[in-house]
CSV table of C-alpha atoms in Angstrom, one decimal:
chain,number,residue,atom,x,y,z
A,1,UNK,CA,-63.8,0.3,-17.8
A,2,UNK,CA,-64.5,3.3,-15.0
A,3,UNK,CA,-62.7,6.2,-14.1
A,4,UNK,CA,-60.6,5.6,-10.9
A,5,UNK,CA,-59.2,8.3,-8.5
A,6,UNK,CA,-56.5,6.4,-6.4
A,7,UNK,CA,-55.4,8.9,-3.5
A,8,UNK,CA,-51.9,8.4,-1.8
A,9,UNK,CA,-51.0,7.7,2.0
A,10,UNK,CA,-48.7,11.0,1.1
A,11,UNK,CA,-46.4,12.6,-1.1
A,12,UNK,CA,-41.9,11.8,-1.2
A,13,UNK,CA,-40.1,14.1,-2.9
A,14,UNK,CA,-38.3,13.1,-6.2
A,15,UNK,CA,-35.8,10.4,-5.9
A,16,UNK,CA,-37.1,8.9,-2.3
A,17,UNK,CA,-37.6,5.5,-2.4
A,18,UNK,CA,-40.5,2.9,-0.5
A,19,UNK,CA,-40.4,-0.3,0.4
A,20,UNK,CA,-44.5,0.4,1.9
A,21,UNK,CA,-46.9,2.7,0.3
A,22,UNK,CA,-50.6,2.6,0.9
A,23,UNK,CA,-53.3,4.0,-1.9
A,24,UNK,CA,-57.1,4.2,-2.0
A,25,UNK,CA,-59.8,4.0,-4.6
A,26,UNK,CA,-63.4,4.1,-4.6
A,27,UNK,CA,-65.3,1.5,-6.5
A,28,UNK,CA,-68.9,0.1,-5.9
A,29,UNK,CA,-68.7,-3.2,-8.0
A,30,UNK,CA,-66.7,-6.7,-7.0
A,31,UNK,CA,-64.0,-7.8,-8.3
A,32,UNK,CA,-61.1,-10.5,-8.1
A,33,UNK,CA,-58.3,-9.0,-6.2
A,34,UNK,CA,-55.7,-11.6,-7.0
A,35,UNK,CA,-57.0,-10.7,-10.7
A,36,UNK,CA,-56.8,-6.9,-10.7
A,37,UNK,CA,-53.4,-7.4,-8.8
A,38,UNK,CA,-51.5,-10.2,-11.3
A,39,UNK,CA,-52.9,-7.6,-14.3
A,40,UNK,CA,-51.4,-4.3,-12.7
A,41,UNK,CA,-48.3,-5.5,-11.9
A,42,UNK,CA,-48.0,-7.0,-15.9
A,43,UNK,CA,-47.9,-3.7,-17.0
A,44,UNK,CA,-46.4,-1.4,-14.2
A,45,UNK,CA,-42.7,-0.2,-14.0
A,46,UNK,CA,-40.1,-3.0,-12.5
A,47,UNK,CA,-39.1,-0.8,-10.0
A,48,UNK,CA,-42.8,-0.4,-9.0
A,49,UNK,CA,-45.0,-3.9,-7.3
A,50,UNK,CA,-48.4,-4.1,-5.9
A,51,UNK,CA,-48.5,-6.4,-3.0
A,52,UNK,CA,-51.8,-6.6,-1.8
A,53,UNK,CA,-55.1,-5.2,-2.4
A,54,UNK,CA,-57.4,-5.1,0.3
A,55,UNK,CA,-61.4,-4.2,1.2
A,56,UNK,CA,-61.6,-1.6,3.6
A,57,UNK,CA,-64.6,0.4,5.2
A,58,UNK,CA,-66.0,3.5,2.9
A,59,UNK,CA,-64.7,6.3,5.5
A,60,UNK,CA,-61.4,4.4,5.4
A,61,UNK,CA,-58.5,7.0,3.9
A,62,UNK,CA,-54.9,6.3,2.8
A,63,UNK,CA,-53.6,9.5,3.9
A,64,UNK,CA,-55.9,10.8,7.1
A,65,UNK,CA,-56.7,7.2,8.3
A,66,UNK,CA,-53.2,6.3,9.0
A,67,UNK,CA,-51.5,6.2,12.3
A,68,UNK,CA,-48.1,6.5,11.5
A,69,UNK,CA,-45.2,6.5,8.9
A,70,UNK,CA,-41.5,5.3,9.5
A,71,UNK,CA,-38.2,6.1,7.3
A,72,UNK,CA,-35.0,5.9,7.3
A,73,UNK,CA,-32.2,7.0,6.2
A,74,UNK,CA,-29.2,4.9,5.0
A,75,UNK,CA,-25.5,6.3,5.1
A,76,UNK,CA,-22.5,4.7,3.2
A,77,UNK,CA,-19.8,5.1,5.3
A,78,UNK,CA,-17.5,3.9,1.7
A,79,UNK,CA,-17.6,3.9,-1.8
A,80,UNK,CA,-20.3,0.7,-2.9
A,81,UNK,CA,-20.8,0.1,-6.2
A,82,UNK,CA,-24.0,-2.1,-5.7
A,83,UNK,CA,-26.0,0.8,-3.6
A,84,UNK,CA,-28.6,2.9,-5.3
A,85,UNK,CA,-30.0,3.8,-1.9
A,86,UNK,CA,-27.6,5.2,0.3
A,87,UNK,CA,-25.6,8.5,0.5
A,88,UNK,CA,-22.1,8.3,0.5
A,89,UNK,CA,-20.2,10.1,3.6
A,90,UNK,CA,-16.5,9.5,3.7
A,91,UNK,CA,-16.1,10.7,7.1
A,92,UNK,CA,-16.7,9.4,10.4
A,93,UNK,CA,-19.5,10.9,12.8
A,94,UNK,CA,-20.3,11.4,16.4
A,95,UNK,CA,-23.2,8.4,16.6
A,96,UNK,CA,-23.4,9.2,20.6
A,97,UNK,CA,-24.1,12.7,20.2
A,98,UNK,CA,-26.4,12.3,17.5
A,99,UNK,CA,-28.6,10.0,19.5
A,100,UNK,CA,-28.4,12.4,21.9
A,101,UNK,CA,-29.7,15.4,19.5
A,102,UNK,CA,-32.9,12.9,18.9
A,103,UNK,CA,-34.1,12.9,22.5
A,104,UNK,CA,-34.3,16.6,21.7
A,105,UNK,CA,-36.9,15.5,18.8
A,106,UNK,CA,-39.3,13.1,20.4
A,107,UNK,CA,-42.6,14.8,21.4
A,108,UNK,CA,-45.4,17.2,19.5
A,109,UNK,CA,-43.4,20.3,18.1
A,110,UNK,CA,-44.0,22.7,15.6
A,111,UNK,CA,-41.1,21.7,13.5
A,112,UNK,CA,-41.3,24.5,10.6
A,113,UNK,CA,-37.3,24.8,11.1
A,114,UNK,CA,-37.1,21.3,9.0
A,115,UNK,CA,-40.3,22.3,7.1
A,116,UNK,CA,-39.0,23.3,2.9
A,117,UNK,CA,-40.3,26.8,3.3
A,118,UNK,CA,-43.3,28.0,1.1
A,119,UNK,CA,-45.2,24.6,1.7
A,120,UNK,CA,-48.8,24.6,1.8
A,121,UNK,CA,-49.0,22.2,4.8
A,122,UNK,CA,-52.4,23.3,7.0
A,123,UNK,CA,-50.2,23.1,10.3
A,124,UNK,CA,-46.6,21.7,10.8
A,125,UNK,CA,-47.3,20.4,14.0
A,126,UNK,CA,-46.4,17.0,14.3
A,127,UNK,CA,-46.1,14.0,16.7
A,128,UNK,CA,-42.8,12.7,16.8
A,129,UNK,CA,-42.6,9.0,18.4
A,130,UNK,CA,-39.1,7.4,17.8
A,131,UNK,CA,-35.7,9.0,15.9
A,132,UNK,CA,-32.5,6.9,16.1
A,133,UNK,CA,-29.1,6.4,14.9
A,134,UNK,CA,-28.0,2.9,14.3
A,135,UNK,CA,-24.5,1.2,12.7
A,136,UNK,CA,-24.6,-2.0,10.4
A,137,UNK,CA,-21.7,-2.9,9.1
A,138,UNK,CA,-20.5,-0.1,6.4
A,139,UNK,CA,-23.8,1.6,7.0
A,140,UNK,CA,-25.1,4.1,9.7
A,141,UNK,CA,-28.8,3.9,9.7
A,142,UNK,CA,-31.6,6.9,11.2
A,143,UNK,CA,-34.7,5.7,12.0
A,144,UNK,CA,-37.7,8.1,12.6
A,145,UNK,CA,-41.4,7.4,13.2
A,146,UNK,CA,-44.1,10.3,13.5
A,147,UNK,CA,-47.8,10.6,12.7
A,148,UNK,CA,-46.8,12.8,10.4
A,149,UNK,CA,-43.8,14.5,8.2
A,150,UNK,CA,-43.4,17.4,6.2
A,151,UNK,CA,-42.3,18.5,3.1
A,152,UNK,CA,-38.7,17.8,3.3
A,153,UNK,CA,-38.4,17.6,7.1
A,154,UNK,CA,-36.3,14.2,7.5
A,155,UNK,CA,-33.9,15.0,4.9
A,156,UNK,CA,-33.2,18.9,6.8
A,157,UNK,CA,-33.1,16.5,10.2
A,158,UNK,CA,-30.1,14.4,8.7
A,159,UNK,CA,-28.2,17.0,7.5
A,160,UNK,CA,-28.9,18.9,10.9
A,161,UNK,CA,-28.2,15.8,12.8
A,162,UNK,CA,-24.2,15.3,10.5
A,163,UNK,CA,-23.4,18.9,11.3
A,164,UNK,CA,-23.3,17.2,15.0
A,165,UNK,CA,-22.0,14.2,14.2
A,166,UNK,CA,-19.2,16.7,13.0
A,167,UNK,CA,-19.1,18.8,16.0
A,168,UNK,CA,-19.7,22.2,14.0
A,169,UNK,CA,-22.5,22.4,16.5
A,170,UNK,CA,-23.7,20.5,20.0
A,171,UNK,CA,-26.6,17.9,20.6
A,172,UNK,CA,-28.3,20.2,22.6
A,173,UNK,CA,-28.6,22.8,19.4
A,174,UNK,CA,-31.5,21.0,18.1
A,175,UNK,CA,-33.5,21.9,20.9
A,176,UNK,CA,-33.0,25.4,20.0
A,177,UNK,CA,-33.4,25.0,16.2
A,178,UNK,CA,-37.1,23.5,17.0
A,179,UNK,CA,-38.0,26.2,19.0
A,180,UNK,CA,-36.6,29.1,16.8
A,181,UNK,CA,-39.4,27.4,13.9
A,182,UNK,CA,-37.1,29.2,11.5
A,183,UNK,CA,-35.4,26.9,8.5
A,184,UNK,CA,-32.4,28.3,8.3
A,185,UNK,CA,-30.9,28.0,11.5
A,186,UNK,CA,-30.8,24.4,10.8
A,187,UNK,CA,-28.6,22.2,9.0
A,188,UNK,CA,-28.9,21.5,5.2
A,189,UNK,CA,-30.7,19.2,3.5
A,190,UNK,CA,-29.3,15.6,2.1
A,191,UNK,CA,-29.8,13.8,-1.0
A,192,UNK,CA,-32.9,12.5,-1.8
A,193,UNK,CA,-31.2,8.9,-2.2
A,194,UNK,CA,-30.9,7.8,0.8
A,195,UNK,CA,-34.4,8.3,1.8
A,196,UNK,CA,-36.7,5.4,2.0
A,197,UNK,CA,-40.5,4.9,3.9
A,198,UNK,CA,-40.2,1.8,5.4
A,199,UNK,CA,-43.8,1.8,6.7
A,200,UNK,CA,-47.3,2.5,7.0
A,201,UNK,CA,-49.4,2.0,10.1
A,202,UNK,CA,-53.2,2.1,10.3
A,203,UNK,CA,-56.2,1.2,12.9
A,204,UNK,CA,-56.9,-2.6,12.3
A,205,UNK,CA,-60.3,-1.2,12.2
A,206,UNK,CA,-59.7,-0.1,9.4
A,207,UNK,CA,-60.5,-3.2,7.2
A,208,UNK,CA,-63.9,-4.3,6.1
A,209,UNK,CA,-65.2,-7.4,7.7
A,210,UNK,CA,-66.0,-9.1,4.1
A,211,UNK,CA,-62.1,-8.7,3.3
């Protein structure tokens, strides 16, 4: 019976799927968890769960508190009728020289080349820790992890990374791409389909000793 602001751990853009997401609200009262949590998910979309609910400290935020996000992004190498998730390439790619390319993106760059121009980010700095290319069965999988993303910028990576996977440009290009900070000398941007944020990492410290 109160008005309740819940702020997101970030935005998606339409059509990208999560199998995390973290959200905050403020609220001064107690109140049953397991409660609140049964009633939500009585009423909320099937294609939307809440897993947990948690107590955390009051300076604790779900977007500026967190460490880290991972996603991925799923590939269909052929035509499955049971994938929602997954964009469909009926081609085969260079995997080694795309693994290569994502040495070229590990670090702190300014990586406005992969940035959906006109964004209102406050920097586009950001601190890349993993990116890798993996097969599983019909699938080819890319796995990045950062501190942070930008508007678009995984999607403009995978389409950047199957131009090489083609061989319409080498692994070594990417360096060049980052550094230029200039969208369109990269490659274009993928479906939104494929895209999923696997997860969410935040300081343990985080959580609120009653909790």
């Amino acid at each position: 019976n109160k008005q309740i602001n819940v702020v997101g751990a970030g935005r998606t853009d339409t059509g990208v799927h999560a199998k995390q997401l973290i959200a905050h609200f403020d609220f001064e009262e107690k109140f049953d968890f397991q409660k609140i949590q049964f009633k939500l998910n009585g009423f909320l979309n099937n294609d939307i769960s809440i897993n947990n609910i948690y107590l955390v400290k009051d300076d604790a935020h779900a977007r500026f508190s967190a460490l880290s996000r991972t996603y991925q992004y799923k590939i269909s190498k052929s035509k499955d009728p049971f994938s929602n998730q997954s964009f469909l390439l009926k081609r085969n790619v260079d995997l080694e020289s795309m693994n290569k390319a994502c040495e070229f993106l590990i670090g702190k760059n300014d990586y406005s080349a992969f940035a959906k121009l006109h964004s209102d980010n406050y920097t586009n700095n950001c601190n890349i820790f993993y990116a890798k290319w993996e097969e599983s069965q019909n699938n080819i999988v890319f796995t990045i992890k950062a501190n942070r993303f930008l508007r678009n910028m995984v999607r403009s990576i995978v389409g950047t990374m199957i131009e090489i996977g083609d061989g319409k440009m080498k692994f070594d290009k990417i360096k060049d791409i980052i550094l230029s900070k200039d969208r369109s000398n990269a490659g274009y941007s993928v479906p939104a389909i494929g895209l999923c944020l696997v997860s969410i990492e935040y300081p343990k410290e985080i959580l609120d000793g009653e909790s």
